[in-house]
Structure formats: C-alpha cells, structure tokens
Amino acid sequence: MDEIIFRPIGHVRSPFKTTAEIPQQSIHVPDLEAVIEIKEEFSTGLLNLDKYSYIIVLFHFDQSSGYELLVDRPRGGSPGPRGVFATRSPHRPNGIGLSIVELLRVEGNQVMIKGVDMLDGTPVLDIKPYDPGLNPVI
Amino acid sequence: MDEIIFRPIGHVRSPFKTTAEIPQQSIHVPDLEAVIEIKEEFSTGLLNLDKYSYIIVLFHFDQSSGYELLVDRPRGGSPGPRGVFATRSPHRPNGIGLSIVELLRVEGNQVMIKGVDMLDGTPVLDIKPYDPGLNPVI
C-alpha cells in the first residue's frame, strides 16, 4: 500500500561485468569511461545537461538481493559494526546507489561519463546536475 | 516488467506543510530543524550514523504528479529551457529528491536534522553518510 514504483530511465554500459571488479568508490577510478544509455522517450530530458562538469547518478543495485541492517566490516571506515544507513553498502532496504561522475559529453541519448563504479547493465533511476555550491562547507 | 518497487524507511517531520513554503535548496535554510522518523523495524540501521556531521537523504516527491522533460524556467540557473535531468525539478520521471542536511543527533528511531527543504510527511527512501572526501575536486 505504501509501495513506490519506479522504472529505469536507462542503463549503464560499463567495463565492469561482475561485482568483484567494481571499485569501492568512483573517485578511485577517475579514468574509466562508460556510457549511460537513456531510453529514447526520455532523451529530451538531457537538454543542456552538458553545462555541468559532474552529474549525480542514482541507480538501482539490481544485483543485490536482501539487506542487512548491521554491517560488520564496513569498507573504508573504522571497525564495525555500523548501521546500513551509515554505510554505502549495496544491501540496503531500498537498493538505491549514488555516484558522482564526470560528464564528458552528451550525444543524443548517450551520456558519456568518467569515473565509474557501476556494473554493466545497471538500471539508472535518475540523473541530477552536480552543483558544488550546494555542498555544505565543513 | 522493469518495475522497481521501494517502500519508505520513514517519514520527514518538518515545518513545511505546503510546497509553496519550501525553499529552493536546503543550503538556504541552514537553521531550520526537522526530524526523520525511521520505522522501528529499520532503526538498527542508524547505528553510528552520528559519526557523520552531514547525511544524504533520498526521498520521494510524493506530492508531485507527472513529469515534464523540458523545464522552461529552471530555478537558479541561466534562462531555460533545460532538460529535467539538468534540473532539480520535483516533476521527474522517477520522483526522487536528494538533500544534504546537517545531522544534529540520533535518538532511537528519530534522526534530528538541520537545513531542511522537505515537506512534512515526505516519504524517505534512503539515508547515506555524506563524505566530503568523495566529492570531485573541481
């Protein structure tokens, strides 16, 4: 009854065919290129996206089944356990991933990006402009 | 067939009862406080979230119906039109919103936050730690 239904706006075409090949964070693979293929019906939504150098990509962890509320050995942080919302684990109640990637160019319905940590075939839910001016100053 | 089904992990309790009251970006209302009430079944997932000063909140624009692929007068940018994926418009194919907010404290299933641009009752899809070290250096 409180279900929220989304459909992919497109899919990632990346060099990573298995989860084992995926780096921990996109910032660690700044040179790898990939493509987001947007469905033709949505390609108009890309107009002027190329005004931005970086974009936020929201995607579905479609290869992760189930979730764990406690992560015993979170990556890249202090020793666990840690709650799943304090991690970027793909095993989350709603399997939404977030990557900030460099935008190379847009050609039709193809969004060429650099700095990829997404599996080939990953369903993309949304693209947003990345505006560093909206980041908190810490 | 390619439907992706999510369920809220909780809801926002904020001072904004109508969309007209909502500021353009959370960074413009740094002092407003609000609460994310996480469903009890997920509250374990908040363990150690308070190690972070800021969190990323993904939420559902449940008061926005439909979408427009072209935004004629995008907020805060150069004159339009612009594709919806080059904006933060709530009227998107998948109505997912993203806010980076200051984390004040966590008490049980209550996440106290500051810098709110979400409507009271907004369904929350996910919380992720905000790590400024993962931002691109532009």
GROMACS .gro file of C-alpha atoms in nm:
model
  276
    1MET     CA    1   0.000   0.000   0.000
    2ASP     CA    2   0.291   0.236   0.058
    3GLU     CA    3   0.475   0.098  -0.243
    4ILE     CA    4   0.662   0.342  -0.462
    5ILE     CA    5   0.713   0.222  -0.817
    6PHE     CA    6   0.995   0.345  -1.040
    7ARG     CA    7   1.109   0.243  -1.385
    8PRO     CA    8   1.463   0.281  -1.522
    9ILE     CA    9   1.525   0.587  -1.737
   10GLY     CA   10   1.815   0.398  -1.897
   11HIS     CA   11   2.105   0.164  -1.829
   12VAL     CA   12   2.479   0.183  -1.768
   13ARG     CA   13   2.725   0.041  -2.021
   14SER     CA   14   3.046  -0.006  -1.824
   15PRO     CA   15   3.359  -0.223  -1.829
   16PHE     CA   16   3.254  -0.399  -1.506
   17LYS     CA   17   3.077  -0.727  -1.573
   18THR     CA   18   3.084  -0.864  -1.218
   19THR     CA   19   3.053  -0.705  -0.875
   20ALA     CA   20   3.403  -0.827  -0.784
   21GLU     CA   21   3.553  -0.593  -1.044
   22ILE     CA   22   3.384  -0.283  -0.906
   23PRO     CA   23   3.598  -0.033  -0.717
   24GLN     CA   24   3.496   0.093  -0.377
   25GLN     CA   25   3.419   0.445  -0.488
   26SER     CA   26   3.410   0.610  -0.826
   27ILE     CA   27   3.673   0.862  -0.711
   28HIS     CA   28   3.921   0.573  -0.715
   29VAL     CA   29   3.880   0.506  -1.087
   30PRO     CA   30   3.884   0.856  -1.232
   31ASP     CA   31   3.993   0.746  -1.578
   32LEU     CA   32   3.747   0.470  -1.659
   33GLU     CA   33   3.487   0.570  -1.914
   34ALA     CA   34   3.137   0.442  -1.954
   35VAL     CA   35   2.805   0.534  -2.112
   36ILE     CA   36   2.459   0.584  -1.971
   37GLU     CA   37   2.211   0.492  -2.242
   38ILE     CA   38   1.894   0.684  -2.176
   39LYS     CA   39   1.571   0.545  -2.318
   40GLU     CA   40   1.472   0.738  -2.631
   41GLU     CA   41   1.147   0.854  -2.471
   42PHE     CA   42   1.347   1.044  -2.206
   43SER     CA   43   1.635   1.179  -2.416
   44THR     CA   44   1.480   1.529  -2.436
   45GLY     CA   45   1.538   1.547  -2.062
   46LEU     CA   46   1.913   1.567  -2.128
   47LEU     CA   47   1.899   1.913  -2.290
   48ASN     CA   48   2.174   2.137  -2.152
   49LEU     CA   49   2.295   1.873  -1.909
   50ASP     CA   50   2.635   1.932  -2.069
   51LYS     CA   51   2.653   2.270  -1.893
   52TYR     CA   52   2.770   2.068  -1.595
   53SER     CA   53   3.110   1.906  -1.545
   54TYR     CA   54   2.982   1.646  -1.298
   55ILE     CA   55   2.649   1.475  -1.256
   56ILE     CA   56   2.480   1.277  -0.982
   57VAL     CA   57   2.363   0.937  -1.098
   58LEU     CA   58   2.105   0.747  -0.893
   59PHE     CA   59   2.086   0.381  -0.986
   60HIS     CA   60   1.937   0.053  -0.871
   61PHE     CA   61   2.154  -0.212  -0.705
   62ASP     CA   62   1.968  -0.473  -0.907
   63GLN     CA   63   2.229  -0.745  -0.841
   64SER     CA   64   2.197  -0.713  -0.463
   65SER     CA   65   1.923  -0.918  -0.303
   66GLY     CA   66   1.808  -0.857   0.053
   67TYR     CA   67   1.962  -0.626   0.307
   68GLU     CA   68   2.139  -0.630   0.640
   69LEU     CA   69   2.071  -0.357   0.896
   70LEU     CA   70   2.413  -0.401   1.058
   71VAL     CA   71   2.732  -0.404   0.855
   72ASP     CA   72   3.006  -0.583   1.050
   73ARG     CA   73   3.303  -0.472   0.849
   74PRO     CA   74   3.217  -0.151   0.665
   75ARG     CA   75   3.456  -0.060   0.389
   76GLY     CA   76   3.693   0.228   0.430
   77GLY     CA   77   3.582   0.324   0.778
   78SER     CA   78   3.655   0.247   1.140
   79PRO     CA   79   3.597  -0.110   1.254
   80GLY     CA   80   3.230  -0.208   1.257
   81PRO     CA   81   2.958  -0.281   1.325
   82ARG     CA   82   2.776   0.006   1.168
   83GLY     CA   83   2.413   0.056   1.068
   84VAL     CA   84   2.349   0.019   0.697
   85PHE     CA   85   2.243   0.386   0.671
   86ALA     CA   86   2.591   0.483   0.794
   87THR     CA   87   2.744   0.292   0.502
   88ARG     CA   88   2.722   0.277   0.125
   89SER     CA   89   2.656  -0.096   0.125
   90PRO     CA   90   2.450  -0.215  -0.173
   91HIS     CA   91   2.249  -0.437   0.062
   92ARG     CA   92   2.001  -0.171   0.180
   93PRO     CA   93   1.626  -0.170   0.241
   94ASN     CA   94   1.583   0.033  -0.079
   95GLY     CA   95   1.870  -0.054  -0.311
   96ILE     CA   96   1.949   0.292  -0.443
   97GLY     CA   97   2.309   0.374  -0.530
   98LEU     CA   98   2.454   0.721  -0.576
   99SER     CA   99   2.760   0.813  -0.781
  100ILE     CA  100   2.905   1.149  -0.870
  101VAL     CA  101   3.075   1.111  -1.207
  102GLU     CA  102   3.248   1.339  -1.453
  103LEU     CA  103   3.037   1.424  -1.756
  104LEU     CA  104   3.238   1.403  -2.079
  105ARG     CA  105   2.963   1.476  -2.332
  106VAL     CA  106   2.609   1.401  -2.436
  107GLU     CA  107   2.532   1.260  -2.782
  108GLY     CA  108   2.165   1.202  -2.843
  109ASN     CA  109   2.053   0.959  -2.575
  110GLN     CA  110   2.410   0.863  -2.479
  111VAL     CA  111   2.569   1.022  -2.174
  112MET     CA  112   2.944   0.969  -2.176
  113ILE     CA  113   3.092   0.966  -1.827
  114LYS     CA  114   3.421   0.909  -1.648
  115GLY     CA  115   3.483   0.771  -1.300
  116VAL     CA  116   3.252   0.474  -1.298
  117ASP     CA  117   3.170   0.232  -1.018
  118MET     CA  118   2.857   0.082  -1.168
  119LEU     CA  119   2.804  -0.263  -1.309
  120ASP     CA  120   2.734  -0.307  -1.680
  121GLY     CA  121   2.358  -0.315  -1.729
  122THR     CA  122   2.278  -0.129  -1.409
  123PRO     CA  123   1.934   0.036  -1.424
  124VAL     CA  124   1.957   0.414  -1.388
  125LEU     CA  125   1.680   0.584  -1.190
  126ASP     CA  126   1.770   0.949  -1.218
  127ILE     CA  127   2.035   1.199  -1.323
  128LYS     CA  128   2.078   1.532  -1.145
  129PRO     CA  129   2.323   1.815  -1.200
  130TYR     CA  130   2.609   1.826  -0.951
  131ASP     CA  131   2.647   2.178  -0.816
  132PRO     CA  132   2.940   2.206  -0.573
  133GLY     CA  133   2.797   2.535  -0.449
  134LEU     CA  134   2.520   2.338  -0.279
  135ASN     CA  135   2.759   2.126  -0.075
  136PRO     CA  136   2.788   2.205   0.291
  137VAL     CA  137   3.103   2.386   0.394
  138ILE     CA  138   3.262   2.164   0.657
  139MET     CA  139   0.809  -0.577  -1.609
  140ASP     CA  140   1.102  -0.349  -1.535
  141GLU     CA  141   0.927  -0.202  -1.234
  142ILE     CA  142   1.138  -0.131  -0.927
  143ILE     CA  143   0.942  -0.126  -0.604
  144PHE     CA  144   1.055   0.064  -0.296
  145ARG     CA  145   0.891   0.127   0.040
  146PRO     CA  146   0.959   0.424   0.269
  147ILE     CA  147   1.205   0.362   0.551
  148GLY     CA  148   1.043   0.652   0.737
  149HIS     CA  149   0.896   0.999   0.701
  150VAL     CA  150   1.002   1.360   0.745
  151ARG     CA  151   0.851   1.577   1.018
  152SER     CA  152   0.921   1.931   0.906
  153PRO     CA  153   0.776   2.281   0.948
  154PHE     CA  154   0.671   2.294   0.580
  155LYS     CA  155   0.310   2.194   0.530
  156THR     CA  156   0.274   2.309   0.168
  157THR     CA  157   0.508   2.309  -0.129
  158ALA     CA  158   0.481   2.690  -0.150
  159GLU     CA  159   0.665   2.719   0.182
  160ILE     CA  160   0.962   2.510   0.071
  161PRO     CA  161   1.290   2.687   0.000
  162GLN     CA  162   1.478   2.628  -0.322
  163GLN     CA  163   1.767   2.443  -0.164
  164SER     CA  164   1.836   2.322   0.186
  165ILE     CA  165   2.152   2.533   0.197
  166HIS     CA  166   1.926   2.840   0.205
  167VAL     CA  167   1.760   2.740   0.532
  168PRO     CA  168   2.052   2.630   0.743
  169ASP     CA  169   1.879   2.691   1.074
  170LEU     CA  170   1.551   2.509   1.031
  171GLU     CA  171   1.528   2.186   1.224
  172ALA     CA  172   1.329   1.877   1.145
  173VAL     CA  173   1.308   1.509   1.226
  174ILE     CA  174   1.324   1.198   1.014
  175GLU     CA  175   1.119   0.931   1.185
  176ILE     CA  176   1.255   0.595   1.081
  177LYS     CA  177   1.024   0.296   1.103
  178GLU     CA  178   1.105   0.090   1.412
  179GLU     CA  179   1.195  -0.213   1.200
  180PHE     CA  180   1.481  -0.016   1.042
  181SER     CA  181   1.611   0.178   1.343
  182THR     CA  182   1.905  -0.061   1.394
  183GLY     CA  183   2.031   0.066   1.058
  184LEU     CA  184   2.106   0.403   1.222
  185LEU     CA  185   2.388   0.267   1.443
  186ASN     CA  186   2.691   0.500   1.430
  187LEU     CA  187   2.527   0.731   1.178
  188ASP     CA  188   2.609   1.005   1.429
  189LYS     CA  189   2.977   0.973   1.336
  190TYR     CA  190   2.886   1.197   1.043
  191SER     CA  191   2.812   1.569   1.052
  192TYR     CA  192   2.607   1.563   0.733
  193ILE     CA  193   2.390   1.300   0.572
  194ILE     CA  194   2.242   1.246   0.228
  195VAL     CA  195   1.867   1.199   0.237
  196LEU     CA  196   1.691   1.044  -0.062
  197PHE     CA  197   1.317   1.100  -0.056
  198HIS     CA  198   1.008   1.063  -0.270
  199PHE     CA  199   0.843   1.370  -0.424
  200ASP     CA  200   0.508   1.218  -0.336
  201GLN     CA  201   0.319   1.547  -0.385
  202SER     CA  202   0.441   1.586  -0.744
  203SER     CA  203   0.235   1.411  -1.009
  204GLY     CA  204   0.362   1.358  -1.360
  205TYR     CA  205   0.677   1.500  -1.514
  206GLU     CA  206   0.793   1.737  -1.783
  207LEU     CA  207   1.105   1.657  -1.986
  208LEU     CA  208   1.171   2.025  -2.057
  209VAL     CA  209   1.177   2.286  -1.785
  210ASP     CA  210   1.114   2.630  -1.934
  211ARG     CA  211   1.225   2.840  -1.643
  212PRO     CA  212   1.465   2.640  -1.428
  213ARG     CA  213   1.527   2.786  -1.085
  214GLY     CA  214   1.858   2.943  -1.003
  215GLY     CA  215   2.013   2.886  -1.341
  216SER     CA  216   2.051   3.051  -1.678
  217PRO     CA  217   1.731   3.113  -1.874
  218GLY     CA  218   1.566   2.791  -1.994
  219PRO     CA  219   1.462   2.566  -2.145
  220ARG     CA  220   1.657   2.288  -1.986
  221GLY     CA  221   1.606   1.912  -1.975
  222VAL     CA  222   1.463   1.784  -1.649
  223PHE     CA  223   1.782   1.585  -1.575
  224ALA     CA  224   1.974   1.915  -1.583
  225THR     CA  225   1.748   2.049  -1.307
  226ARG     CA  226   1.632   1.954  -0.959
  227SER     CA  227   1.266   1.986  -1.054
  228PRO     CA  228   1.037   1.760  -0.849
  229HIS     CA  229   0.848   1.674  -1.169
  230ARG     CA  230   1.082   1.396  -1.291
  231PRO     CA  231   1.024   1.053  -1.445
  232ASN     CA  232   1.125   0.896  -1.112
  233GLY     CA  233   1.039   1.143  -0.838
  234ILE     CA  234   1.347   1.103  -0.622
  235GLY     CA  235   1.472   1.404  -0.428
  236LEU     CA  236   1.816   1.445  -0.274
  237SER     CA  237   1.910   1.670   0.016
  238ILE     CA  238   2.233   1.703   0.207
  239VAL     CA  239   2.142   1.806   0.561
  240GLU     CA  240   2.328   1.861   0.884
  241LEU     CA  241   2.288   1.578   1.133
  242LEU     CA  242   2.225   1.706   1.486
  243ARG     CA  243   2.174   1.376   1.669
  244VAL     CA  244   2.007   1.039   1.659
  245GLU     CA  245   1.769   0.930   1.936
  246GLY     CA  246   1.627   0.583   1.888
  247ASN     CA  247   1.443   0.596   1.556
  248GLN     CA  248   1.447   0.977   1.539
  249VAL     CA  249   1.708   1.150   1.324
  250MET     CA  250   1.731   1.518   1.413
  251ILE     CA  251   1.847   1.729   1.120
  252LYS     CA  252   1.906   2.091   1.026
  253GLY     CA  253   1.880   2.254   0.684
  254VAL     CA  254   1.553   2.114   0.563
  255ASP     CA  255   1.380   2.154   0.228
  256MET     CA  256   1.138   1.866   0.255
  257LEU     CA  257   0.765   1.875   0.305
  258ASP     CA  258   0.613   1.742   0.627
  259GLY     CA  259   0.518   1.378   0.574
  260THR     CA  260   0.763   1.322   0.289
  261PRO     CA  261   0.847   0.951   0.247
  262VAL     CA  262   1.219   0.887   0.298
  263LEU     CA  263   1.376   0.621   0.073
  264ASP     CA  264   1.732   0.608   0.199
  265ILE     CA  265   1.993   0.775   0.418
  266LYS     CA  266   2.362   0.768   0.330
  267PRO     CA  267   2.663   0.917   0.504
  268TYR     CA  268   2.795   1.235   0.345
  269ASP     CA  269   3.169   1.211   0.299
  270PRO     CA  270   3.315   1.530   0.152
  271GLY     CA  271   3.632   1.338   0.065
  272LEU     CA  272   3.435   1.161  -0.207
  273ASN     CA  273   3.334   1.483  -0.381
  274PRO     CA  274   3.511   1.564  -0.704
  275VAL     CA  275   3.770   1.838  -0.680
  276ILE     CA  276   3.660   2.097  -0.935
   0.00000   0.00000   0.00000
